[in-house]
mmCIF file of C-alpha atoms in Angstrom:
data_model
loop_
_atom_site.group_PDB
_atom_site.id
_atom_site.type_symbol
_atom_site.label_atom_id
_atom_site.label_comp_id
_atom_site.label_asym_id
_atom_site.label_seq_id
_atom_site.Cartn_x
_atom_site.Cartn_y
_atom_site.Cartn_z
ATOM 1 C CA UNK A 1385 0.000 0.000 0.000
ATOM 2 C CA UNK A 1386 2.776 2.405 0.904
ATOM 3 C CA UNK A 1387 4.585 1.615 -2.338
ATOM 4 C CA UNK A 1388 1.459 2.244 -4.436
ATOM 5 C CA UNK A 1389 0.759 5.554 -2.663
ATOM 6 C CA UNK A 1390 4.340 6.651 -3.296
ATOM 7 C CA UNK A 1391 4.217 5.566 -6.944
ATOM 8 C CA UNK A 1392 0.898 7.275 -7.745
ATOM 9 C CA UNK A 1393 1.817 10.527 -6.007
ATOM 10 C CA UNK A 1394 5.264 10.524 -7.646
ATOM 11 C CA UNK A 1395 3.582 10.229 -11.047
ATOM 12 C CA UNK A 1396 1.686 13.465 -10.345
ATOM 13 C CA UNK A 1397 4.854 15.222 -9.168
ATOM 14 C CA UNK A 1398 6.899 14.103 -12.173
ATOM 15 C CA UNK A 1399 10.672 14.206 -12.013
ATOM 16 C CA UNK A 1400 10.822 16.922 -9.343
ATOM 17 C CA UNK A 1401 12.522 14.585 -6.862
ATOM 18 C CA UNK A 1402 14.681 12.026 -8.620
ATOM 19 C CA UNK A 1403 15.537 10.208 -5.367
ATOM 20 C CA UNK A 1404 11.897 9.205 -4.889
ATOM 21 C CA UNK A 1405 11.939 7.340 -8.216
ATOM 22 C CA UNK A 1406 15.116 5.568 -7.176
ATOM 23 C CA UNK A 1407 13.310 4.486 -4.012
ATOM 24 C CA UNK A 1408 10.262 3.299 -5.987
ATOM 25 C CA UNK A 1409 12.209 0.965 -8.272
ATOM 26 C CA UNK A 1410 14.597 -0.147 -5.514
ATOM 27 C CA UNK A 1411 11.740 -1.113 -3.210
ATOM 28 C CA UNK A 1412 9.843 -2.824 -6.015
ATOM 29 C CA UNK A 1413 12.673 -5.339 -6.389
ATOM 30 C CA UNK A 1414 12.878 -5.792 -2.605
ATOM 31 C CA UNK A 1415 9.122 -6.457 -2.367
ATOM 32 C CA UNK A 1416 9.296 -9.019 -5.172
ATOM 33 C CA UNK A 1417 12.415 -10.669 -3.735
ATOM 34 C CA UNK A 1418 11.052 -10.883 -0.190
ATOM 35 C CA UNK A 1419 7.713 -12.234 -1.449
ATOM 36 C CA UNK A 1420 9.417 -14.949 -3.496
ATOM 37 C CA UNK A 1421 11.708 -15.905 -0.607
ATOM 38 C CA UNK A 1422 8.795 -16.272 1.813
ATOM 39 C CA UNK A 1423 6.608 -18.089 -0.718
ATOM 40 C CA UNK A 1424 9.413 -20.564 -1.477
ATOM 41 C CA UNK A 1425 10.215 -20.954 2.257
ATOM 42 C CA UNK A 1426 13.806 -20.010 1.402
ATOM 43 C CA UNK A 1427 14.216 -17.063 3.764
ATOM 44 C CA UNK A 1428 17.051 -18.805 5.633
ATOM 45 C CA UNK A 1429 19.006 -19.063 2.354
ATOM 46 C CA UNK A 1430 18.762 -15.354 1.496
ATOM 47 C CA UNK A 1431 18.507 -13.846 4.955
ATOM 48 C CA UNK A 1432 21.744 -11.845 4.861
ATOM 49 C CA UNK A 1433 21.085 -10.526 1.343
ATOM 50 C CA UNK A 1434 17.550 -9.460 2.269
ATOM 51 C CA UNK A 1435 18.724 -7.648 5.390
ATOM 52 C CA UNK A 1436 21.455 -5.853 3.420
ATOM 53 C CA UNK A 1437 19.052 -4.584 0.765
ATOM 54 C CA UNK A 1438 16.365 -3.710 3.316
ATOM 55 C CA UNK A 1439 18.890 -1.700 5.346
ATOM 56 C CA UNK A 1440 19.847 0.283 2.240
ATOM 57 C CA UNK A 1441 16.185 0.786 1.390
ATOM 58 C CA UNK A 1442 15.405 2.088 4.878
ATOM 59 C CA UNK A 1443 18.169 4.686 4.558
ATOM 60 C CA UNK A 1444 16.870 5.711 1.129
ATOM 61 C CA UNK A 1445 13.291 6.015 2.383
ATOM 62 C CA UNK A 1446 14.332 8.249 5.276
ATOM 63 C CA UNK A 1447 16.201 10.561 2.878
ATOM 64 C CA UNK A 1448 13.139 10.752 0.638
ATOM 65 C CA UNK A 1449 10.889 11.548 3.595
ATOM 66 C CA UNK A 1450 13.146 14.434 4.584
ATOM 67 C CA UNK A 1451 12.923 15.786 1.034
ATOM 68 C CA UNK A 1452 9.126 15.650 0.749
ATOM 69 C CA UNK A 1453 7.501 15.997 4.162
ATOM 70 C CA UNK A 1454 7.941 19.770 4.640
ATOM 71 C CA UNK A 1455 7.456 20.982 1.049
ATOM 72 C CA UNK A 1456 3.909 22.173 1.733
ATOM 73 C CA UNK A 1457 2.081 20.784 -1.311
ATOM 74 C CA UNK A 1458 -0.510 18.023 -1.062
ATOM 75 C CA UNK A 1459 1.218 15.934 -3.756
ATOM 76 C CA UNK A 1460 4.443 15.909 -1.776
ATOM 77 C CA UNK A 1461 2.539 15.188 1.445
ATOM 78 C CA UNK A 1462 0.965 12.120 -0.184
ATOM 79 C CA UNK A 1463 4.416 10.976 -1.290
ATOM 80 C CA UNK A 1464 5.829 11.352 2.209
ATOM 81 C CA UNK A 1465 2.824 9.465 3.644
ATOM 82 C CA UNK A 1466 3.509 6.541 1.322
ATOM 83 C CA UNK A 1467 7.184 6.622 2.250
ATOM 84 C CA UNK A 1468 6.372 6.600 5.975
ATOM 85 C CA UNK A 1469 4.176 3.512 5.494
ATOM 86 C CA UNK A 1470 7.054 1.881 3.624
ATOM 87 C CA UNK A 1471 9.434 2.669 6.474
ATOM 88 C CA UNK A 1472 7.188 0.875 8.994
ATOM 89 C CA UNK A 1473 7.032 -2.189 6.741
ATOM 90 C CA UNK A 1474 10.810 -2.161 6.305
ATOM 91 C CA UNK A 1475 11.330 -1.982 10.077
ATOM 92 C CA UNK A 1476 8.975 -4.952 10.465
ATOM 93 C CA UNK A 1477 10.984 -6.868 7.853
ATOM 94 C CA UNK A 1478 14.229 -6.111 9.679
ATOM 95 C CA UNK A 1479 12.719 -7.659 12.817
ATOM 96 C CA UNK A 1480 11.311 -10.647 10.905
ATOM 97 C CA UNK A 1481 14.345 -11.473 8.773
ATOM 98 C CA UNK A 1482 16.896 -10.449 11.389
ATOM 99 C CA UNK A 1483 15.519 -12.319 14.393
ATOM 100 C CA UNK A 1484 16.970 -15.653 15.429
ATOM 101 C CA UNK A 1485 14.868 -18.651 14.476
ATOM 102 C CA UNK A 1486 13.944 -19.500 18.084
ATOM 103 C CA UNK A 1487 13.387 -15.896 19.177
ATOM 104 C CA UNK A 1488 10.109 -14.735 20.696
ATOM 105 C CA UNK A 1489 9.578 -12.196 17.901
ATOM 106 C CA UNK A 1490 9.849 -14.733 15.091
ATOM 107 C CA UNK A 1491 7.781 -17.380 16.890
ATOM 108 C CA UNK A 1492 5.071 -14.771 17.542
ATOM 109 C CA UNK A 1493 4.991 -13.672 13.896
ATOM 110 C CA UNK A 1494 4.949 -17.268 12.638
ATOM 111 C CA UNK A 1495 2.120 -18.006 15.050
ATOM 112 C CA UNK A 1496 -0.092 -15.637 13.052
ATOM 113 C CA UNK A 1497 0.814 -17.068 9.641
ATOM 114 C CA UNK A 1498 -0.717 -20.513 10.232
ATOM 115 C CA UNK A 1499 -3.754 -20.943 12.481
ATOM 116 C CA UNK A 1500 -4.047 -23.822 14.885
ATOM 117 C CA UNK A 1501 -5.694 -27.002 13.654
ATOM 118 C CA UNK A 1502 -8.730 -26.489 15.832
ATOM 119 C CA UNK A 1503 -11.548 -24.019 15.631
ATOM 120 C CA UNK A 1504 -15.150 -23.324 16.481
ATOM 121 C CA UNK A 1505 -16.604 -24.958 13.389
ATOM 122 C CA UNK A 1506 -15.278 -28.492 13.852
ATOM 123 C CA UNK A 1507 -15.167 -29.011 10.062
ATOM 124 C CA UNK A 1508 -11.530 -29.883 9.412
ATOM 125 C CA UNK A 1509 -7.945 -28.761 9.417
ATOM 126 C CA UNK A 1510 -7.394 -25.035 9.562
ATOM 127 C CA UNK A 1511 -6.511 -23.390 6.271
ATOM 128 C CA UNK A 1512 -8.345 -25.817 3.943
ATOM 129 C CA UNK A 1513 -9.478 -29.339 3.332
ATOM 130 C CA UNK A 1514 -7.415 -32.260 4.509
ATOM 131 C CA UNK A 1515 -4.927 -33.527 1.896
ATOM 132 C CA UNK A 1516 -5.967 -36.781 0.229
ATOM 133 C CA UNK A 1517 -8.414 -37.432 3.037
ATOM 134 C CA UNK A 1518 -5.555 -38.382 5.385
ATOM 135 C CA UNK A 1519 -6.607 -36.036 8.166
ATOM 136 C CA UNK A 1520 -10.258 -35.705 9.060
ATOM 137 C CA UNK A 1521 -12.181 -33.973 11.802
ATOM 138 C CA UNK A 1522 -14.725 -35.215 14.284
ATOM 139 C CA UNK A 1523 -17.114 -33.291 16.448
ATOM 140 C CA UNK A 1524 -15.699 -32.350 19.879
ATOM 141 C CA UNK A 1525 -16.828 -33.907 23.072
ATOM 142 C CA UNK A 1526 -15.812 -31.069 25.388
ATOM 143 C CA UNK A 1527 -17.529 -27.843 26.347
ATOM 144 C CA UNK A 1528 -15.129 -25.649 24.403
ATOM 145 C CA UNK A 1529 -16.399 -26.950 21.021
ATOM 146 C CA UNK A 1530 -12.874 -27.472 19.674
ATOM 147 C CA UNK A 1531 -12.369 -29.791 16.715
ATOM 148 C CA UNK A 1532 -10.343 -32.972 17.137
ATOM 149 C CA UNK A 1533 -8.109 -34.074 14.259
ATOM 150 C CA UNK A 1534 -7.783 -37.797 13.612
ATOM 151 C CA UNK A 1535 -4.435 -38.884 12.136
ATOM 152 C CA UNK A 1536 -4.112 -42.063 10.064
ATOM 153 C CA UNK A 1537 -1.034 -43.766 11.510
ATOM 154 C CA UNK A 1538 -0.852 -46.348 8.709
ATOM 155 C CA UNK A 1539 -0.515 -43.789 5.909
ATOM 156 C CA UNK A 1540 2.307 -43.883 3.361
ATOM 157 C CA UNK A 1541 5.014 -41.406 4.384
ATOM 158 C CA UNK A 1542 6.434 -40.502 0.988
ATOM 159 C CA UNK A 1543 8.505 -37.423 1.924
ATOM 160 C CA UNK A 1544 11.020 -36.268 4.500
ATOM 161 C CA UNK A 1545 11.307 -32.758 5.916
ATOM 162 C CA UNK A 1546 13.734 -30.981 8.238
ATOM 163 C CA UNK A 1547 12.459 -28.600 10.920
ATOM 164 C CA UNK A 1548 13.600 -25.036 10.265
ATOM 165 C CA UNK A 1549 12.485 -23.944 13.738
ATOM 166 C CA UNK A 1550 11.437 -25.586 16.961
ATOM 167 C CA UNK A 1551 7.682 -25.955 17.428
ATOM 168 C CA UNK A 1552 5.741 -26.481 20.643
ATOM 169 C CA UNK A 1553 2.542 -28.458 20.149
ATOM 170 C CA UNK A 1554 -0.727 -26.997 21.356
ATOM 171 C CA UNK A 1555 -1.568 -28.755 24.654
ATOM 172 C CA UNK A 1556 -5.290 -28.523 23.784
ATOM 173 C CA UNK A 1557 -4.817 -30.642 20.653
ATOM 174 C CA UNK A 1558 -3.269 -34.058 21.268
ATOM 175 C CA UNK A 1559 -2.694 -34.581 17.532
ATOM 176 C CA UNK A 1560 -0.335 -31.652 17.046
ATOM 177 C CA UNK A 1561 3.291 -32.714 16.823
ATOM 178 C CA UNK A 1562 6.046 -30.881 18.665
ATOM 179 C CA UNK A 1563 9.618 -30.974 17.374
ATOM 180 C CA UNK A 1564 12.977 -29.232 17.653
ATOM 181 C CA UNK A 1565 14.997 -27.334 15.079
ATOM 182 C CA UNK A 1566 16.932 -29.652 12.760
ATOM 183 C CA UNK A 1567 14.780 -32.707 13.479
ATOM 184 C CA UNK A 1568 13.882 -34.844 10.452
ATOM 185 C CA UNK A 1569 10.242 -35.893 10.059
ATOM 186 C CA UNK A 1570 8.475 -38.260 7.659
ATOM 187 C CA UNK A 1571 5.676 -36.544 5.728
ATOM 188 C CA UNK A 1572 2.554 -38.029 4.112
ATOM 189 C CA UNK A 1573 1.663 -35.120 1.821
ATOM 190 C CA UNK A 1574 3.398 -31.805 1.128
ATOM 191 C CA UNK A 1575 0.246 -29.849 0.270
ATOM 192 C CA UNK A 1576 -1.694 -27.543 2.540
ATOM 193 C CA UNK A 1577 -0.742 -25.545 5.614
ATOM 194 C CA UNK A 1578 -0.667 -28.552 7.946
ATOM 195 C CA UNK A 1579 1.186 -31.760 7.085
ATOM 196 C CA UNK A 1580 0.704 -35.183 8.626
ATOM 197 C CA UNK A 1581 4.129 -36.090 10.004
ATOM 198 C CA UNK A 1582 5.884 -38.893 11.864
ATOM 199 C CA UNK A 1583 8.880 -38.473 14.151
ATOM 200 C CA UNK A 1584 11.790 -40.888 14.283
ATOM 201 C CA UNK A 1585 10.400 -42.445 17.482
ATOM 202 C CA UNK A 1586 7.173 -43.332 15.649
ATOM 203 C CA UNK A 1587 5.012 -40.527 17.056
ATOM 204 C CA UNK A 1588 2.548 -39.231 14.457
ATOM 205 C CA UNK A 1589 0.605 -35.989 14.253
ATOM 206 C CA UNK A 1590 0.191 -32.797 12.284
ATOM 207 C CA UNK A 1591 2.812 -30.059 11.888
ATOM 208 C CA UNK A 1592 2.713 -26.523 10.382
ATOM 209 C CA UNK A 1593 4.288 -26.556 6.923
ATOM 210 C CA UNK A 1594 6.048 -23.193 7.273
ATOM 211 C CA UNK A 1595 8.206 -24.694 10.034
ATOM 212 C CA UNK A 1596 9.427 -27.479 7.723
ATOM 213 C CA UNK A 1597 11.508 -27.854 4.565
ATOM 214 C CA UNK A 1598 11.373 -30.902 2.328
ATOM 215 C CA UNK A 1599 14.698 -32.731 1.892
#
């Protein structure tokens, strides 16, 4: 949103402030690169590069804000507003990409990216239908109306995945699987936000896919 505001307002200003256009194209490549890295779950491979480019972008944005915020025209004020929004996003990215994998900040952010596998509806795994019918849901028997996920222990575990981060299973859901960073798990299906997994000791359950990388 901040990038679009900056781009549209810069189009109305023209070439009055060349540095703003440098920021627009620079941040466009950062947005695309960060989006691809997150989508491919390859942040850990490009973490240093992302932080380097984001740091340069944050410096550039601050310089652009100084050049537009006190000009006094509405077009320049809109540009500075877009740049300020960009600066907040960049600071968030510094925290996200720069935090250690087991840090409270990163675990908190990751906790919002994939919901727990229980909910008020009791209709299935959070985030979509169960892959290949392996994981199904039954109606709860407690007063909290939480869904209970049934895991098929005899399924064919066709994939292996390594844990990128440690994960603590939800104590309210006995079918969630806890694991530590670096642990290798057997996976039934690599589709969806929750994967049916099996640990080396034979324990089976479901695990959030953004904590795992196929090997």
